[in-house]
Coordinates of C-alpha atoms in Angstrom, one line a residue:
M1027 CA 4.3 12.4 20.2
Q1028 CA 3.3 13.2 23.3
A1029 CA -0.7 14.4 22.3
K1030 CA -1.0 10.9 21.2
A1031 CA 0.7 9.1 24.3
M1032 CA 3.4 8.0 22.2
S1033 CA 7.2 7.9 22.8
V1034 CA 9.8 7.9 20.0
S1035 CA 10.6 4.7 20.8
D1036 CA 7.5 3.2 19.9
P1037 CA 6.5 0.6 17.4
I1038 CA 5.6 1.9 13.7
L1039 CA 3.8 1.1 10.9
I1040 CA 3.6 2.5 7.1
R1041 CA 0.4 2.6 4.9
V1042 CA 0.7 4.3 1.3
F1043 CA -2.0 4.4 -1.4
K1044 CA -1.1 4.7 -4.4
K1045 CA -4.2 6.6 -6.5
E1046 CA -4.5 9.4 -2.9
A1047 CA -0.1 9.3 -3.5
E1048 CA -0.9 9.8 0.4
L1049 CA 1.7 7.5 2.4
E1050 CA 0.5 7.1 6.6
V1051 CA 2.8 6.6 9.2
W1052 CA 0.5 5.0 12.4
K1053 CA 2.9 4.0 15.8
R1054 CA 1.8 2.5 18.8
D1055 CA -0.3 4.0 21.6
R1056 CA -0.4 3.4 25.2
S1057 CA -3.1 1.4 25.0
G1058 CA -1.3 -0.8 22.4
Q1059 CA -3.5 -0.2 19.7
Y1060 CA -2.0 1.7 16.6
A1061 CA -2.7 5.6 15.5
L1062 CA -2.1 7.2 12.7
L1063 CA 1.2 9.9 13.9
M1064 CA 1.3 12.2 10.5
T1065 CA -0.4 11.5 6.6
Y1066 CA 2.6 12.6 4.6
P1067 CA 1.5 13.8 0.9
V1068 CA 4.1 11.1 -2.2
C1069 CA 5.8 13.7 -4.8
R1070 CA 6.0 10.7 -7.1
W1071 CA 6.1 7.4 -8.1
S1072 CA 5.3 5.4 -10.8
G1073 CA 3.9 2.8 -13.4
Q1074 CA -0.1 2.5 -13.4
L1075 CA -2.0 1.5 -10.4
G1076 CA -1.2 -2.7 -9.8
P1077 CA 1.3 -4.6 -8.9
N1078 CA 5.3 -5.2 -10.1
M1079 CA 5.4 -7.8 -12.2
K1080 CA 8.7 -8.1 -13.2
E1081 CA 11.4 -6.0 -13.4
G1082 CA 12.0 -2.3 -15.3
D1083 CA 8.0 -2.6 -15.2
R1084 CA 8.2 1.2 -12.8
Q1085 CA 6.1 -0.5 -11.0
T1086 CA 5.4 0.4 -8.0
P1087 CA 4.9 -2.1 -5.7
E1088 CA 1.5 -3.1 -4.0
G1089 CA 1.5 -5.6 -1.2
F1090 CA 2.3 -6.6 2.5
Y1091 CA 6.2 -5.8 3.4
T1092 CA 8.6 -5.9 6.7
V1093 CA 11.5 -3.4 7.3
R1094 CA 14.5 -4.7 9.1
V1095 CA 17.4 -2.5 9.8
G1096 CA 19.9 -4.4 7.3
Q1097 CA 17.4 -2.4 4.7
M1098 CA 17.9 0.9 5.5
N1099 CA 20.4 2.6 3.7
P1100 CA 21.4 6.2 5.5
N1101 CA 23.1 6.6 2.1
S1102 CA 21.2 6.9 -0.7
A1103 CA 21.2 8.8 -3.7
Y1104 CA 18.3 9.7 -3.1
Y1105 CA 19.1 11.2 0.3
L1106 CA 17.5 8.3 2.5
S1107 CA 16.1 5.1 1.6
F1108 CA 15.0 1.8 3.2
D1109 CA 13.7 -0.4 1.3
L1110 CA 10.4 -3.0 1.1
G1111 CA 12.4 -6.1 0.4
F1112 CA 10.4 -6.8 -3.3
P1113 CA 10.0 -9.9 -4.2
N1114 CA 8.1 -11.2 -0.9
E1115 CA 7.3 -14.3 -0.6
L1116 CA 4.2 -14.3 -2.3
D1117 CA 5.7 -12.4 -5.0
R1118 CA 8.6 -14.6 -6.1
A1119 CA 6.0 -17.7 -6.5
L1120 CA 3.9 -15.2 -8.5
G1121 CA 6.5 -15.4 -10.7
R1122 CA 6.9 -11.2 -9.8
T1123 CA 10.6 -9.7 -10.2
G1124 CA 12.0 -6.7 -9.4
S1125 CA 14.7 -5.5 -6.8
A1126 CA 15.9 -2.1 -4.9
L1127 CA 12.7 -0.6 -4.7
M1128 CA 12.4 1.9 -1.8
I1129 CA 11.2 4.4 0.0
H1130 CA 13.5 7.1 -0.5
G1131 CA 13.8 11.0 -0.4
A1132 CA 13.5 13.4 -3.7
C1133 CA 11.0 13.3 -6.4
S1134 CA 12.1 10.8 -8.1
S1135 CA 10.3 7.6 -9.4
S1136 CA 11.2 4.2 -11.3
G1137 CA 8.9 2.6 -8.5
C1138 CA 9.8 3.7 -5.8
F1139 CA 7.5 6.2 -3.9
A1140 CA 9.6 9.9 -3.5
M1141 CA 8.7 11.6 -0.6
T1142 CA 11.3 15.0 -0.6
D1143 CA 14.5 14.8 1.1
D1144 CA 12.4 16.2 3.8
G1145 CA 10.3 13.5 3.9
A1146 CA 12.2 11.1 4.3
A1147 CA 14.4 12.1 7.1
E1148 CA 10.9 12.4 9.2
L1149 CA 10.0 8.9 8.1
F1150 CA 14.1 7.9 8.6
V1151 CA 14.4 8.9 11.9
L1152 CA 11.0 7.5 12.6
A1153 CA 11.7 4.1 11.8
R1154 CA 15.1 4.8 13.2
E1155 CA 14.0 5.2 16.2
A1156 CA 10.9 2.9 16.4
I1157 CA 13.8 -0.2 15.4
K1158 CA 16.5 1.0 19.0
G1159 CA 13.3 1.0 20.9
G1160 CA 13.3 -2.6 19.7
Q1161 CA 10.8 -3.0 16.8
E1162 CA 13.1 -5.7 14.8
G1163 CA 10.6 -4.8 11.9
F1164 CA 8.2 -2.3 10.7
Q1165 CA 5.7 -3.2 8.3
V1166 CA 4.5 -1.8 5.0
Q1167 CA 1.4 -2.5 3.5
S1168 CA 1.2 -0.6 -0.1
F1169 CA -2.4 -0.4 -1.7
P1170 CA -3.5 1.0 -5.0
F1171 CA -6.4 2.5 -3.2
R1172 CA -7.7 3.4 0.2
M1173 CA -10.0 0.5 0.3
T1174 CA -13.6 2.0 0.6
P1175 CA -16.5 0.6 -0.4
K1176 CA -16.7 3.7 -3.2
N1177 CA -13.1 2.5 -4.6
L1178 CA -13.4 -0.9 -4.8
A1179 CA -17.5 -0.9 -6.5
E1180 CA -15.1 1.8 -9.1
H1181 CA -12.4 -0.5 -9.8
R1182 CA -14.1 -3.3 -9.8
A1183 CA -13.9 -4.7 -13.4
S1184 CA -10.2 -4.1 -13.1
P1185 CA -7.9 -7.5 -13.3
H1186 CA -7.0 -6.9 -10.9
I1187 CA -9.5 -6.7 -8.7
A1188 CA -8.9 -9.7 -6.8
F1189 CA -5.8 -9.4 -5.6
W1190 CA -6.6 -6.2 -4.1
R1191 CA -9.9 -7.9 -2.7
N1192 CA -7.0 -10.0 -1.4
L1193 CA -4.8 -6.6 -0.1
K1194 CA -8.9 -5.2 1.4
E1195 CA -8.3 -8.6 3.7
G1196 CA -5.2 -7.5 4.9
S1197 CA -6.1 -3.1 5.5
D1198 CA -9.4 -4.4 7.0
H1199 CA -8.0 -6.9 9.3
F1200 CA -5.6 -3.7 10.9
E1201 CA -8.3 -0.9 10.6
T1202 CA -10.4 -2.8 13.2
T1203 CA -7.5 -4.5 15.0
R1204 CA -5.2 -1.2 15.2
R1205 CA -3.2 -4.0 15.7
P1206 CA -0.2 -5.4 12.3
P1207 CA -1.3 -8.0 11.3
K1208 CA 0.4 -11.2 11.6
V1209 CA 0.9 -12.0 7.5
A1210 CA 1.3 -15.6 5.7
S1211 CA 1.2 -16.9 2.7
C1212 CA -0.6 -19.4 0.8
G1213 CA -2.8 -20.9 -2.5
R1214 CA -1.0 -17.7 -3.7
R1215 CA -2.6 -15.1 -1.9
Y1216 CA -2.0 -13.1 1.5
V1217 CA -3.7 -14.8 4.6
F1218 CA -4.0 -12.9 7.8
N1219 CA -3.8 -13.6 11.6
A1220 CA -3.6 -17.2 10.7
S1221 CA -1.9 -20.8 12.2
P1222 CA -2.8 -23.9 10.8
N1223 CA -4.2 -26.2 12.6
S1224 CA -1.8 -29.1 12.3
P1225 CA 0.6 -29.1 14.5
G1226 CA 3.4 -29.8 11.5
A1227 CA 1.5 -27.9 9.0
R1228 CA 3.2 -24.6 7.8
F1229 CA 1.9 -21.6 4.8
D1230 CA 4.0 -22.3 1.6
A1231 CA 2.9 -19.4 -0.9
G1232 CA 2.9 -21.4 -3.9
A1233 CA 1.1 -24.7 -2.5
A1234 CA -2.1 -25.1 -1.3
C1235 CA -3.5 -23.1 2.5
P1236 CA -3.9 -26.1 4.9
A1237 CA -6.8 -26.0 7.0
Y1238 CA -6.1 -22.9 9.3
T1239 CA -7.5 -20.4 12.1
V1240 CA -8.6 -17.5 12.0
E1241 CA -8.0 -15.5 16.0
A1242 CA -11.3 -15.3 16.7
E1243 CA -11.5 -11.2 17.5
A1244 CA -10.3 -10.8 14.5
A1245 CA -12.3 -12.5 12.8
M1246 CA -15.1 -11.5 13.5
M1247 CA -14.8 -7.5 13.6
V1248 CA -13.3 -9.0 10.2
A1249 CA -15.9 -10.7 9.1
A1250 CA -18.7 -7.8 10.4
K1251 CA -16.4 -4.9 8.3
Q1252 CA -16.9 -7.2 5.5
A1253 CA -20.6 -7.1 5.5
S1254 CA -20.6 -4.2 6.0
D1255 CA -18.8 -3.4 2.7
E1256 CA -19.8 -6.4 0.5
T1257 CA -23.6 -3.6 1.0
R1258 CA -21.8 -0.1 0.6
I1259 CA -20.3 -2.0 -2.6
G1260 CA -24.1 -3.2 -4.0
K1261 CA -25.7 -0.2 -2.6
I1262 CA -23.1 1.8 -5.2
I1263 CA -23.6 -0.5 -8.1
A1264 CA -27.1 -0.1 -7.7
S1265 CA -27.3 2.9 -8.0
G1266 CA -25.8 2.8 -11.8
R1267 CA -22.7 3.9 -11.3
A1268 CA -19.8 2.1 -14.0
A1269 CA -16.1 0.6 -13.3
V1270 CA -14.4 2.7 -15.5
S1271 CA -10.7 2.3 -15.7
Y1272 CA -7.7 4.7 -14.9
T1273 CA -4.6 4.7 -17.0
Y1274 CA -1.4 7.1 -15.9
L1275 CA 1.1 7.9 -18.5
D1276 CA 3.2 7.3 -15.6
G1277 CA 2.5 7.4 -12.2
S1278 CA 2.0 11.2 -10.2
M1279 CA 1.9 12.7 -7.8
H1280 CA 0.5 14.4 -4.1
P1281 CA -1.7 17.5 -5.6
S1282 CA 0.4 20.1 -3.6
F1283 CA 3.0 18.8 -5.6
R1284 CA 1.3 18.9 -9.4
E1285 CA 0.5 22.0 -8.6
I1286 CA 3.9 23.8 -7.7
L1287 CA 5.0 21.9 -11.0
R1288 CA 2.3 23.5 -12.9
R1289 CA 2.7 26.6 -11.3
S1290 CA 6.4 27.1 -11.0
G1291 CA 7.6 24.0 -13.0
P1292 CA 10.0 21.1 -12.8
A1293 CA 13.4 23.9 -11.2
R1294 CA 11.5 24.9 -8.4
L1295 CA 9.6 21.8 -7.0
Q1296 CA 12.8 19.6 -8.0
A1297 CA 14.7 23.1 -5.5
L1298 CA 12.2 22.3 -2.7
T1299 CA 12.7 18.6 -2.9
S1300 CA 15.0 16.9 -4.6
G1301 CA 18.6 18.2 -4.3
S1302 CA 20.4 17.6 -7.9
V1303 CA 17.8 15.2 -8.2
E1304 CA 15.7 16.0 -11.3
V1305 CA 12.2 15.4 -10.6
S1306 CA 10.8 12.6 -12.9
R1307 CA 9.3 12.7 -15.8
P1308 CA 7.4 16.3 -14.6
E1309 CA 5.3 16.2 -18.4
T1310 CA 4.2 12.9 -17.2
A1311 CA 3.4 14.1 -13.9
L1312 CA 1.0 16.7 -14.6
A1313 CA -1.5 14.4 -16.8
E1314 CA -4.7 13.5 -15.3
P1315 CA -5.4 9.7 -15.8
K1316 CA -7.6 9.1 -18.4
V1317 CA -10.5 7.2 -16.9
T1318 CA -12.4 5.2 -19.5
P1319 CA -15.9 3.0 -18.6
A1320 CA -15.1 -0.6 -18.3
G1321 CA -18.9 -2.1 -18.3
A1322 CA -22.3 -1.5 -15.8
M1323 CA -21.9 -4.5 -15.2
S1324 CA -19.2 -6.2 -14.0
A1325 CA -18.6 -10.6 -12.5
W1326 CA -19.1 -9.3 -9.0
A1327 CA -22.1 -7.1 -9.1
A1328 CA -23.8 -10.0 -10.7
G1329 CA -22.7 -13.4 -8.0
T1330 CA -20.2 -14.9 -10.6
V1331 CA -16.7 -13.4 -9.6
Q1332 CA -14.3 -16.1 -10.9
H1333 CA -10.9 -16.6 -9.9
D1334 CA -8.5 -14.7 -10.7
P1335 CA -5.5 -16.4 -11.9
E1336 CA -2.7 -14.7 -8.6
T1337 CA -5.1 -16.0 -6.3
E1338 CA -6.4 -19.2 -5.0
R1339 CA -10.7 -17.4 -3.8
L1340 CA -11.8 -14.6 -2.9
P1341 CA -13.4 -14.7 0.9

């Protein structure tokens, strides 16, 4: 923190990427922008790429969440934890159900991100000190994968692609401004750094979006990034790279943990990460996802993208 001009009490932001099994902690520095402080390997996440849909589906959430002091649990059965706050307003508008979806310790998941006991301890302290320093709640951004042109081109045939493109908008806002985006929802999609044009208008996740304006500086930077990314996506598709589908037996873990599991077995990985909590479904964690072609062309590539039922429109 000292080397990056940060104090212990400065606000934080967390980003999680399922496919890469990595969690990033960003922290506000002296300039007022956020810089990357640490990247942690995720020991276990469950389910598939894609959002949580219903209670018990083992899906880790995807979206934008806020964690406040009441969501932090120092007495967790999984060492230390904080509840992501799923379902948020957009999740509820989309009919998604679930509860107790967390970031916690150990190496066991049934819809959570398990960070090992040591990792959870560091995350808990970082969050606690930021809240003690005055941050009312910190933002958690959860993604299926890093929002790169390569990943988006590869997954372009997924039924979730419109939702993921909406998540990318929020990612772009953060990556260009280095500030947590103001998050709202309307028309069954997220909107970022937006304000209604009329004084009495408001954002409602389940209702059509009112006329709104995006903060000018953010809008300009995001538009430039999106134009650049769309050009790169088009070139990747034009090069002949096929769209593919990833199917997991039940989630995955960071390669560093998978190697320990493969080489030394679940008991050893448990001893290193989890105390008395067993590693969940170790046989599925060892399995690589099944990668199958989903067609070389897609609506995105052809320029005829159809609306996804979970979102109102594409940017």
